XYZ file of N, CA and C in Angstrom:
249
model
N -91.564 44.708 -44.368
C -90.784 44.809 -43.148
C -90.455 46.275 -42.889
N -90.583 46.700 -41.662
C -90.320 48.082 -41.287
C -88.827 48.304 -41.107
N -88.348 49.413 -41.638
C -86.936 49.772 -41.473
C -86.703 50.268 -40.049
N -85.567 49.911 -39.449
C -85.281 50.421 -38.106
C -85.054 51.929 -38.140
N -85.391 52.592 -37.057
C -85.162 54.033 -36.956
C -83.666 54.300 -36.901
N -83.210 55.376 -37.539
C -81.777 55.688 -37.486
C -81.354 56.045 -36.064
N -80.140 55.684 -35.733
C -79.596 56.021 -34.417
C -79.165 57.477 -34.402
N -79.445 58.163 -33.337
C -78.982 59.535 -33.164
C -78.213 59.605 -31.857
N -77.127 60.328 -31.858
C -76.316 60.430 -30.652
C -75.595 59.125 -30.357
N -75.222 58.938 -29.114
C -74.535 57.713 -28.721
C -75.340 56.989 -27.650
N -75.131 55.710 -27.572
C -75.813 54.881 -26.587
C -75.056 54.982 -25.267
N -75.725 55.418 -24.234
C -75.100 55.545 -22.921
C -75.928 54.751 -21.923
N -75.431 53.574 -21.544
C -76.194 52.716 -20.636
C -75.455 52.426 -19.336
N -74.209 52.858 -19.231
C -73.448 52.612 -18.005
C -72.605 53.843 -17.695
N -72.654 54.283 -16.459
C -71.838 55.407 -15.991
C -71.241 55.048 -14.638
N -70.039 55.557 -14.400
C -69.394 55.339 -13.109
C -68.390 56.450 -12.865
N -68.178 56.769 -11.601
C -67.078 57.653 -11.228
C -65.852 56.784 -10.988
N -64.683 57.317 -11.282
C -63.434 56.606 -11.013
C -63.196 56.628 -9.504
N -63.097 55.453 -8.920
C -62.974 55.295 -7.469
C -61.519 55.385 -7.006
N -61.289 55.770 -5.752
C -59.920 55.904 -5.240
C -59.071 54.640 -5.391
N -59.648 53.468 -5.192
C -58.884 52.224 -5.311
C -58.474 51.921 -6.749
N -59.030 52.625 -7.702
C -58.774 52.349 -9.116
C -57.632 53.176 -9.702
N -57.076 54.112 -8.944
C -56.065 55.010 -9.509
C -54.665 54.664 -9.005
N -53.681 55.065 -9.785
C -52.285 54.816 -9.438
C -51.701 56.015 -8.690
N -50.393 55.993 -8.501
C -49.670 57.035 -7.772
C -49.673 58.378 -8.488
N -50.072 58.412 -9.761
C -50.194 59.661 -10.512
C -51.630 60.183 -10.530
N -52.536 59.464 -9.877
C -53.932 59.870 -9.876
C -54.682 59.475 -11.132
N -54.084 58.589 -11.936
C -54.706 58.135 -13.184
C -55.330 56.754 -13.007
N -56.366 56.494 -13.763
C -57.002 55.176 -13.758
C -55.978 54.115 -14.152
N -55.854 53.076 -13.343
C -54.930 51.970 -13.651
C -55.435 51.198 -14.862
N -54.516 50.645 -15.630
C -54.880 49.964 -16.877
C -55.883 48.837 -16.664
N -55.747 48.060 -15.614
C -56.666 46.943 -15.374
C -58.100 47.418 -15.169
N -58.275 48.612 -14.641
C -59.624 49.108 -14.363
C -60.331 49.608 -15.617
N -59.596 49.930 -16.669
C -60.248 50.197 -17.954
C -61.027 48.953 -18.369
N -60.391 47.798 -18.236
C -61.057 46.546 -18.614
C -62.235 46.244 -17.703
N -62.115 46.542 -16.413
C -63.245 46.356 -15.506
C -64.424 47.218 -15.951
N -64.162 48.482 -16.278
C -65.239 49.366 -16.739
C -65.878 48.848 -18.022
N -65.073 48.367 -18.960
C -65.625 47.801 -20.195
C -66.471 46.573 -19.888
N -66.023 45.754 -18.947
C -66.770 44.558 -18.579
C -68.115 44.918 -17.949
N -68.122 45.886 -17.043
C -69.368 46.318 -16.412
C -70.314 46.950 -17.432
N -69.756 47.711 -18.371
C -70.585 48.303 -19.426
C -71.153 47.220 -20.337
N -70.384 46.171 -20.592
C -70.887 45.054 -21.397
C -72.045 44.364 -20.691
N -71.940 44.188 -19.378
C -73.056 43.611 -18.615
C -74.310 44.466 -18.759
N -74.155 45.791 -18.694
C -75.306 46.694 -18.847
C -75.888 46.587 -20.253
N -75.023 46.485 -21.262
C -75.498 46.317 -22.640
C -76.239 44.999 -22.796
N -75.696 43.939 -22.221
C -76.360 42.638 -22.309
C -77.757 42.698 -21.702
N -77.907 43.391 -20.583
C -79.227 43.537 -19.962
C -80.171 44.283 -20.897
N -79.667 45.330 -21.569
C -80.491 46.078 -22.527
C -80.944 45.193 -23.687
N -80.111 44.244 -24.062
C -80.411 43.353 -25.188
C -81.231 42.136 -24.774
N -81.584 42.056 -23.490
C -82.346 40.912 -23.004
C -81.482 39.724 -22.653
N -80.174 39.960 -22.506
C -79.256 38.884 -22.146
C -78.800 39.007 -20.693
N -79.727 39.433 -19.831
C -79.443 39.409 -18.402
C -79.493 37.953 -17.944
N -79.389 37.702 -16.655
C -79.346 36.318 -16.165
C -80.551 35.507 -16.641
N -81.744 36.085 -16.537
C -82.958 35.370 -16.959
C -82.963 35.143 -18.472
N -82.540 36.140 -19.227
C -82.503 36.011 -20.681
C -81.505 34.966 -21.148
N -80.350 34.924 -20.501
C -79.348 33.909 -20.859
C -79.863 32.516 -20.542
N -80.531 32.379 -19.391
C -81.072 31.069 -19.004
C -82.166 30.624 -19.968
N -83.003 31.557 -20.400
C -84.126 31.216 -21.277
C -83.689 30.898 -22.703
N -82.666 31.605 -23.191
C -82.270 31.450 -24.596
C -81.035 30.588 -24.798
N -80.207 30.476 -23.765
C -78.940 29.772 -23.924
C -77.900 30.601 -24.662
N -78.184 31.885 -24.873
C -77.257 32.781 -25.570
C -76.508 33.655 -24.576
N -75.325 34.077 -24.968
C -74.523 34.951 -24.130
C -73.502 35.678 -24.993
N -72.771 36.566 -24.389
C -71.638 37.243 -25.017
C -70.411 36.976 -24.160
N -69.248 36.982 -24.768
C -68.025 36.856 -23.992
C -66.884 37.503 -24.758
N -65.854 37.871 -24.042
C -64.700 38.539 -24.629
C -63.668 37.508 -25.051
N -63.273 37.572 -26.307
C -62.217 36.696 -26.812
C -60.851 37.360 -26.734
N -60.846 38.662 -26.937
C -59.583 39.379 -27.002
C -59.862 40.844 -26.712
N -58.874 41.535 -26.168
C -59.061 42.941 -25.850
C -57.757 43.689 -26.094
N -57.868 44.857 -26.693
C -56.722 45.737 -26.920
C -57.054 47.101 -26.340
N -56.146 47.675 -25.576
C -56.351 48.999 -24.990
C -55.502 50.027 -25.715
N -56.100 51.154 -26.021
C -55.385 52.309 -26.549
C -55.684 53.478 -25.628
N -54.662 54.073 -25.070
C -54.849 55.181 -24.150
C -54.847 56.475 -24.950
N -56.011 57.086 -25.068
C -56.193 58.283 -25.876
C -56.215 59.531 -24.999
N -56.756 59.400 -23.793
C -56.904 60.541 -22.905
C -56.827 60.057 -21.464
N -56.259 60.883 -20.586
C -56.180 60.536 -19.168
C -57.571 60.408 -18.563
N -57.704 59.487 -17.628
C -58.914 59.374 -16.815
C -58.434 59.459 -15.370
N -58.996 60.412 -14.631
C -58.491 60.698 -13.286
C -59.510 60.389 -12.199
N -59.029 60.361 -10.984
C -59.836 60.102 -9.796
C -61.088 60.977 -9.781
N -62.233 60.352 -9.553
C -63.496 61.062 -9.445
C -64.166 61.398 -10.760
N -63.436 61.261 -11.855
C -64.004 61.586 -13.166
C -65.140 60.629 -13.502
N -66.210 61.145 -14.091
C -67.316 60.315 -14.557
C -66.948 59.733 -15.920
N -67.159 58.440 -16.069
C -66.921 57.781 -17.355
C -68.211 57.095 -17.776
N -68.395 56.960 -19.082
C -69.569 56.259 -19.601
C -69.191 55.520 -20.857
C-alpha cells in the first residue's frame, strides 16, 4: 500500500469577503456570521471530498454539525477576506 503524501501548508478551499450585512455597529463580523462562514466552508470541503449533492445521493453519506463552539481570537472587519 502506498503511503499518502505529507500535507504541506494549509488547505484553502473557501474564501469570502465580509459583506456589509454581516457586520455590527462596530464594523465587526457578527457572531452568527462566523457560523455561516464555517457552514459554507464545510460545504466546499464536502464537495472536495466527493460529498456534493450527487455524491451524497450516490453513497448515502453526509456530514453534519452536532455542536459548535466559537472562540474569538482576532477581529474580522467589513470587507476583510476570510478563508
